mmCIF file of C-alpha atoms in Angstrom:
data_model
loop_
_atom_site.group_PDB
_atom_site.id
_atom_site.type_symbol
_atom_site.label_atom_id
_atom_site.label_comp_id
_atom_site.label_asym_id
_atom_site.label_seq_id
_atom_site.Cartn_x
_atom_site.Cartn_y
_atom_site.Cartn_z
ATOM 1 C CA VAL A 1 5.287 -21.813 20.306
ATOM 2 C CA TYR A 2 2.524 -19.469 19.190
ATOM 3 C CA ASN A 3 1.749 -21.529 16.093
ATOM 4 C CA GLY A 4 1.601 -24.715 18.141
ATOM 5 C CA VAL A 5 -0.822 -23.216 20.662
ATOM 6 C CA PHE A 6 -3.050 -21.776 17.927
ATOM 7 C CA LYS A 7 -3.175 -25.133 16.132
ATOM 8 C CA LEU A 8 -4.424 -26.610 19.395
ATOM 9 C CA VAL A 9 -7.175 -23.961 19.467
ATOM 10 C CA ASN A 10 -8.232 -24.872 15.935
ATOM 11 C CA THR A 11 -8.894 -28.475 16.966
ATOM 12 C CA PHE A 12 -11.883 -27.194 18.962
ATOM 13 C CA THR A 13 -13.407 -25.344 15.986
ATOM 14 C CA THR A 14 -13.423 -28.109 13.371
ATOM 15 C CA GLY A 15 -16.804 -28.381 11.659
ATOM 16 C CA SER A 16 -18.262 -25.299 13.355
ATOM 17 C CA GLN A 17 -18.779 -23.357 10.112
ATOM 18 C CA ALA A 18 -20.737 -26.182 8.484
ATOM 19 C CA ALA A 19 -22.850 -26.628 11.621
ATOM 20 C CA PHE A 20 -23.785 -22.952 11.839
ATOM 21 C CA GLY A 21 -24.332 -22.816 8.070
ATOM 22 C CA ASN A 22 -26.977 -25.542 8.393
ATOM 23 C CA MET A 23 -28.645 -23.716 11.285
ATOM 24 C CA PHE A 24 -28.832 -20.466 9.318
ATOM 25 C CA ALA A 25 -30.152 -22.299 6.248
ATOM 26 C CA ARG A 26 -32.973 -23.691 8.392
ATOM 27 C CA ASN A 27 -33.501 -20.336 10.133
ATOM 28 C CA GLU A 28 -33.124 -21.927 13.585
ATOM 29 C CA LYS A 29 -32.808 -18.670 15.529
ATOM 30 C CA GLU A 30 -33.051 -20.163 19.018
ATOM 31 C CA ASN A 31 -30.615 -22.946 18.164
ATOM 32 C CA ILE A 32 -28.153 -20.455 16.649
ATOM 33 C CA ASP A 33 -28.200 -18.217 19.721
ATOM 34 C CA ARG A 34 -27.787 -21.117 22.139
ATOM 35 C CA ASN A 35 -24.919 -22.729 20.242
ATOM 36 C CA PHE A 36 -23.222 -19.407 19.535
ATOM 37 C CA ASP A 37 -23.196 -18.508 23.238
ATOM 38 C CA SER A 38 -21.727 -21.922 24.055
ATOM 39 C CA PHE A 39 -19.127 -21.527 21.296
ATOM 40 C CA VAL A 40 -18.083 -18.104 22.596
ATOM 41 C CA LEU A 41 -17.840 -19.425 26.146
ATOM 42 C CA LEU A 42 -15.731 -22.390 25.000
ATOM 43 C CA LEU A 43 -13.285 -20.234 23.017
ATOM 44 C CA HIS A 44 -12.912 -17.705 25.839
ATOM 45 C CA PHE A 45 -12.321 -20.540 28.295
ATOM 46 C CA ILE A 46 -9.765 -22.346 26.131
ATOM 47 C CA GLY A 47 -8.122 -19.138 24.899
ATOM 48 C CA LEU A 48 -7.675 -17.788 28.405
ATOM 49 C CA ILE A 49 -6.077 -20.971 29.742
ATOM 50 C CA LEU A 50 -3.758 -21.483 26.780
ATOM 51 C CA PHE A 51 -2.576 -17.937 26.232
ATOM 52 C CA ILE A 52 -2.216 -16.812 29.836
ATOM 53 C CA SER A 53 -0.133 -19.959 30.315
ATOM 54 C CA MET A 54 1.877 -19.027 27.250
ATOM 55 C CA ALA A 55 2.348 -15.445 28.509
ATOM 56 C CA LEU A 56 3.742 -16.650 31.835
ATOM 57 C CA LEU A 57 5.765 -19.606 30.567
ATOM 58 C CA ILE A 58 7.240 -18.617 27.214
ATOM 59 C CA GLU A 59 10.011 -16.345 28.551
ATOM 60 C CA PRO A 60 11.306 -18.931 31.071
ATOM 61 C CA PHE A 61 11.154 -21.571 28.321
ATOM 62 C CA VAL A 62 13.223 -19.410 25.961
ATOM 63 C CA MET A 63 15.787 -18.740 28.698
ATOM 64 C CA ILE A 64 16.159 -22.482 29.388
ATOM 65 C CA TYR A 65 16.320 -23.240 25.650
ATOM 66 C CA THR A 66 19.015 -20.593 25.044
ATOM 67 C CA ASN A 67 21.045 -21.377 28.151
ATOM 68 C CA ASN A 68 24.769 -20.745 27.558
ATOM 69 C CA VAL A 69 23.968 -18.884 24.315
ATOM 70 C CA ASN A 70 25.376 -15.369 24.674
ATOM 71 C CA ASP A 71 25.135 -13.846 21.183
ATOM 72 C CA VAL A 72 22.070 -11.679 21.994
ATOM 73 C CA ASN A 73 19.690 -11.043 24.897
ATOM 74 C CA TYR A 74 16.808 -13.500 24.528
ATOM 75 C CA SER A 75 14.895 -12.226 27.574
ATOM 76 C CA ARG A 76 11.832 -10.597 25.964
ATOM 77 C CA TYR A 77 9.123 -10.781 28.632
ATOM 78 C CA ALA A 78 6.971 -7.937 27.223
ATOM 79 C CA PHE A 79 7.197 -9.386 23.722
ATOM 80 C CA GLY A 80 5.970 -12.778 24.946
ATOM 81 C CA ILE A 81 2.987 -11.196 26.712
ATOM 82 C CA THR A 82 2.111 -9.103 23.643
ATOM 83 C CA ILE A 83 2.185 -12.123 21.339
ATOM 84 C CA SER A 84 0.021 -14.049 23.833
ATOM 85 C CA ILE A 85 -2.600 -11.261 23.860
ATOM 86 C CA ILE A 86 -2.636 -11.313 20.054
ATOM 87 C CA GLY A 87 -3.233 -15.057 20.142
ATOM 88 C CA PHE A 88 -6.070 -14.650 22.628
ATOM 89 C CA LEU A 89 -7.760 -11.967 20.499
ATOM 90 C CA GLN A 90 -7.474 -14.119 17.376
ATOM 91 C CA THR A 91 -8.998 -17.012 19.331
ATOM 92 C CA VAL A 92 -12.026 -15.172 20.733
ATOM 93 C CA ARG A 93 -12.878 -13.694 17.339
ATOM 94 C CA ILE A 94 -13.165 -17.138 15.735
ATOM 95 C CA PRO A 95 -16.916 -17.486 16.577
ATOM 96 C CA PHE A 96 -17.602 -14.191 14.787
ATOM 97 C CA GLN A 97 -15.556 -15.228 11.755
ATOM 98 C CA VAL A 98 -17.472 -18.507 11.652
ATOM 99 C CA ILE A 99 -20.815 -16.668 11.688
ATOM 100 C CA VAL A 100 -19.707 -14.250 8.944
ATOM 101 C CA TYR A 101 -18.474 -17.119 6.750
ATOM 102 C CA SER A 102 -21.606 -19.174 7.466
ATOM 103 C CA VAL A 103 -23.936 -16.485 6.085
ATOM 104 C CA GLY A 104 -21.547 -15.374 3.333
ATOM 105 C CA HIS A 105 -21.057 -11.775 4.499
ATOM 106 C CA PHE A 106 -17.560 -11.471 3.073
ATOM 107 C CA LYS A 107 -18.118 -8.210 1.193
ATOM 108 C CA GLN A 108 -19.824 -6.580 4.163
ATOM 109 C CA THR A 109 -16.781 -7.134 6.385
ATOM 110 C CA LYS A 110 -13.962 -6.651 3.867
ATOM 111 C CA ASN A 111 -13.379 -3.035 4.963
ATOM 112 C CA GLY A 112 -12.388 -4.338 8.386
ATOM 113 C CA ALA A 113 -9.774 -6.588 6.779
ATOM 114 C CA ILE A 114 -8.370 -3.656 4.797
ATOM 115 C CA ILE A 115 -8.217 -1.441 7.892
ATOM 116 C CA GLU A 116 -6.514 -4.240 9.842
ATOM 117 C CA THR A 117 -3.800 -4.577 7.189
ATOM 118 C CA ILE A 118 -3.204 -0.830 6.875
ATOM 119 C CA LEU A 119 -3.013 -0.357 10.653
ATOM 120 C CA ASN A 120 -0.602 -3.267 11.023
ATOM 121 C CA VAL A 121 1.743 -1.989 8.328
ATOM 122 C CA LEU A 122 1.656 1.689 9.342
ATOM 123 C CA ILE A 123 2.137 1.174 13.094
ATOM 124 C CA SER A 124 4.817 -1.441 12.501
ATOM 125 C CA LEU A 125 6.742 0.864 10.150
ATOM 126 C CA ILE A 126 6.539 3.733 12.639
ATOM 127 C CA LEU A 127 7.594 1.690 15.676
ATOM 128 C CA VAL A 128 10.037 -0.849 14.239
ATOM 129 C CA LYS A 129 12.991 1.552 14.264
ATOM 130 C CA PRO A 130 12.680 2.781 17.877
ATOM 131 C CA LEU A 131 11.326 -0.477 19.361
ATOM 132 C CA GLY A 132 12.534 -3.198 17.006
ATOM 133 C CA LEU A 133 10.652 -6.495 17.230
ATOM 134 C CA MET A 134 8.360 -5.076 19.920
ATOM 135 C CA GLY A 135 7.231 -2.382 17.471
ATOM 136 C CA LEU A 136 6.062 -5.045 15.035
ATOM 137 C CA ALA A 137 4.199 -6.825 17.829
ATOM 138 C CA ILE A 138 2.429 -3.613 18.872
ATOM 139 C CA GLY A 139 1.361 -3.013 15.272
ATOM 140 C CA THR A 140 -0.102 -6.504 15.024
ATOM 141 C CA LEU A 141 -1.779 -6.199 18.441
ATOM 142 C CA THR A 142 -3.462 -2.891 17.563
ATOM 143 C CA ALA A 143 -4.688 -4.157 14.197
ATOM 144 C CA THR A 144 -5.943 -7.433 15.689
ATOM 145 C CA LEU A 145 -7.822 -5.619 18.463
ATOM 146 C CA VAL A 146 -9.556 -3.282 15.998
ATOM 147 C CA ARG A 147 -10.507 -6.178 13.708
ATOM 148 C CA THR A 148 -11.831 -8.255 16.616
ATOM 149 C CA ILE A 149 -14.049 -5.375 17.778
ATOM 150 C CA GLN A 150 -15.254 -4.799 14.210
ATOM 151 C CA TYR A 151 -16.167 -8.464 13.785
ATOM 152 C CA SER A 152 -17.976 -8.507 17.116
ATOM 153 C CA LEU A 153 -20.045 -5.386 16.457
ATOM 154 C CA TYR A 154 -20.975 -6.454 12.934
ATOM 155 C CA VAL A 155 -22.155 -9.928 13.931
ATOM 156 C CA TYR A 156 -24.180 -8.710 16.901
ATOM 157 C CA LYS A 157 -25.806 -5.781 15.086
ATOM 158 C CA ASN A 158 -26.352 -7.206 11.588
ATOM 159 C CA ILE A 159 -26.597 -10.990 11.871
ATOM 160 C CA LEU A 160 -27.574 -12.076 15.376
ATOM 161 C CA LEU A 161 -29.527 -8.847 16.032
ATOM 162 C CA ARG A 162 -28.512 -8.708 19.674
ATOM 163 C CA PRO A 163 -27.191 -5.862 21.873
ATOM 164 C CA SER A 164 -23.442 -5.451 21.451
ATOM 165 C CA GLU A 165 -23.083 -4.760 25.189
ATOM 166 C CA GLU A 166 -23.259 -8.541 25.720
ATOM 167 C CA ILE A 167 -19.934 -9.257 24.055
ATOM 168 C CA PHE A 168 -18.125 -6.374 25.752
ATOM 169 C CA LYS A 169 -19.353 -7.678 29.100
ATOM 170 C CA ARG A 170 -17.923 -11.056 28.057
ATOM 171 C CA TYR A 171 -14.531 -9.476 27.245
ATOM 172 C CA ILE A 172 -14.441 -7.636 30.590
ATOM 173 C CA ILE A 173 -15.260 -10.797 32.562
ATOM 174 C CA THR A 174 -12.570 -12.763 30.728
ATOM 175 C CA PHE A 175 -10.032 -9.973 31.332
ATOM 176 C CA ILE A 176 -10.827 -10.008 35.061
ATOM 177 C CA THR A 177 -10.536 -13.806 35.087
ATOM 178 C CA GLY A 178 -7.116 -13.620 33.455
ATOM 179 C CA LEU A 179 -5.992 -10.896 35.849
ATOM 180 C CA ILE A 180 -7.064 -12.949 38.875
ATOM 181 C CA SER A 181 -5.227 -16.000 37.509
ATOM 182 C CA TYR A 182 -2.090 -13.909 36.950
ATOM 183 C CA ILE A 183 -2.209 -12.423 40.463
ATOM 184 C CA LEU A 184 -2.783 -15.829 42.084
ATOM 185 C CA PHE A 185 0.173 -17.310 40.204
ATOM 186 C CA LYS A 186 2.439 -14.404 41.134
ATOM 187 C CA LYS A 187 1.328 -14.654 44.787
ATOM 188 C CA LEU A 188 2.882 -18.112 44.926
ATOM 189 C CA SER A 189 6.303 -16.496 44.349
ATOM 190 C CA LEU A 190 7.638 -19.537 42.545
ATOM 191 C CA SER A 191 11.301 -19.430 41.619
ATOM 192 C CA ASN A 192 12.268 -19.129 37.964
ATOM 193 C CA PRO A 193 12.632 -22.624 36.490
ATOM 194 C CA TYR A 194 16.204 -23.584 35.706
ATOM 195 C CA ASN A 195 15.386 -26.779 33.797
ATOM 196 C CA LEU A 196 12.493 -28.262 31.823
ATOM 197 C CA LYS A 197 11.282 -30.320 34.778
ATOM 198 C CA ASN A 198 10.757 -27.239 36.960
ATOM 199 C CA TRP A 199 9.303 -25.370 33.995
ATOM 200 C CA PHE A 200 6.790 -28.184 33.469
ATOM 201 C CA ILE A 201 5.788 -28.077 37.148
ATOM 202 C CA ASN A 202 5.221 -24.314 36.901
ATOM 203 C CA GLY A 203 3.167 -24.958 33.786
ATOM 204 C CA LEU A 204 0.915 -27.425 35.585
ATOM 205 C CA ILE A 205 0.370 -24.892 38.359
ATOM 206 C CA ILE A 206 -0.603 -22.001 36.085
ATOM 207 C CA VAL A 207 -2.865 -24.229 33.944
ATOM 208 C CA SER A 208 -4.565 -25.507 37.100
ATOM 209 C CA ILE A 209 -5.032 -22.004 38.522
ATOM 210 C CA SER A 210 -6.401 -20.538 35.291
ATOM 211 C CA THR A 211 -8.696 -23.530 34.705
ATOM 212 C CA ILE A 212 -10.201 -23.462 38.199
ATOM 213 C CA THR A 213 -10.565 -19.664 38.179
ATOM 214 C CA SER A 214 -12.197 -19.666 34.732
ATOM 215 C CA LEU A 215 -14.572 -22.495 35.616
ATOM 216 C CA PHE A 216 -15.652 -20.748 38.812
ATOM 217 C CA ILE A 217 -16.206 -17.286 37.284
ATOM 218 C CA ASN A 218 -17.924 -18.575 34.127
ATOM 219 C CA TYR A 219 -20.260 -20.701 36.204
ATOM 220 C CA ILE A 220 -21.200 -17.672 38.314
ATOM 221 C CA PHE A 221 -21.858 -15.270 35.427
ATOM 222 C CA TYR A 222 -22.964 -17.707 32.711
ATOM 223 C CA LYS A 223 -24.561 -20.593 34.569
ATOM 224 C CA LYS A 224 -27.152 -21.417 31.875
ATOM 225 C CA ILE A 225 -24.665 -21.194 29.005
ATOM 226 C CA PHE A 226 -22.129 -23.172 31.029
ATOM 227 C CA LYS A 227 -24.640 -25.989 31.551
ATOM 228 C CA ASN A 228 -25.608 -25.979 27.859
ATOM 229 C CA LEU A 229 -21.932 -26.243 26.908
ATOM 230 C CA VAL A 230 -21.402 -29.206 29.251
ATOM 231 C CA ILE A 231 -24.453 -30.942 27.741
ATOM 232 C CA SER A 232 -23.161 -30.277 24.201
ATOM 233 C CA ILE A 233 -19.727 -31.696 25.032
ATOM 234 C CA LYS A 234 -21.306 -34.795 26.575
ATOM 235 C CA ASN A 235 -23.442 -35.317 23.459
ATOM 236 C CA VAL A 236 -20.401 -35.006 21.191
ATOM 237 C CA LEU A 237 -18.448 -37.526 23.291
ATOM 238 C CA LYS A 238 -21.389 -39.961 23.256
ATOM 239 C CA PHE A 239 -21.709 -39.599 19.482
ATOM 240 C CA LYS A 240 -17.993 -40.306 18.970
ATOM 241 C CA LYS A 241 -18.205 -43.317 21.269
ATOM 242 C CA VAL A 242 -21.160 -44.761 19.344
ATOM 243 C CA LYS A 243 -19.433 -44.033 16.035
ATOM 244 C CA ARG A 244 -16.353 -46.006 17.061
ATOM 245 C CA ARG A 245 -18.533 -49.001 17.855
#
């Protein structure tokens, strides 16, 4: 499930590295900042919708899928949420990876990759015995969080030359958006789905709630960036339409 969702995320990032590489080659500072902000907004928007939906729907899906299978307990709600958070973090760090790759700063950020690997292995080894599979997930979550923060700080301080407070404000707003979506969904007190039809209906509800909530909050806090993103999407759709003709 995780791999499928992340592949869907990657469809929105195709060609981004080449585009930003051209902008950096031409030293188009204003264009870089505008498109980067739109890219970050897009990935936070998509990542929130996809992975909060995954967090809320994956456990019921597994229980339906393993119905009448009694060899082990497949109810792993905390594990599903942890994996979903990992997926979200890996999604929102994509814009920073793209920027690093675009300017060729591989050596400058390699220490972060080493630290990520060491943290993942050490924490997983320590926690796997007492917590099992959840211990491995916690190790990956910790390492991914540290690496995402490292990417963010490096790009803002050394490449974009912008205050790092901006991105932490972005993370906080997205967290609040996700929390509101979660609370609204839980307030509905929907019954646990007992078949794929009911599960699909629940899925439509949570996707609708998270989409509307995210659109509303992003428009309030990032009105200019939101409008620029809408214009960019319209231009891409027009270009594809003309290309088909």
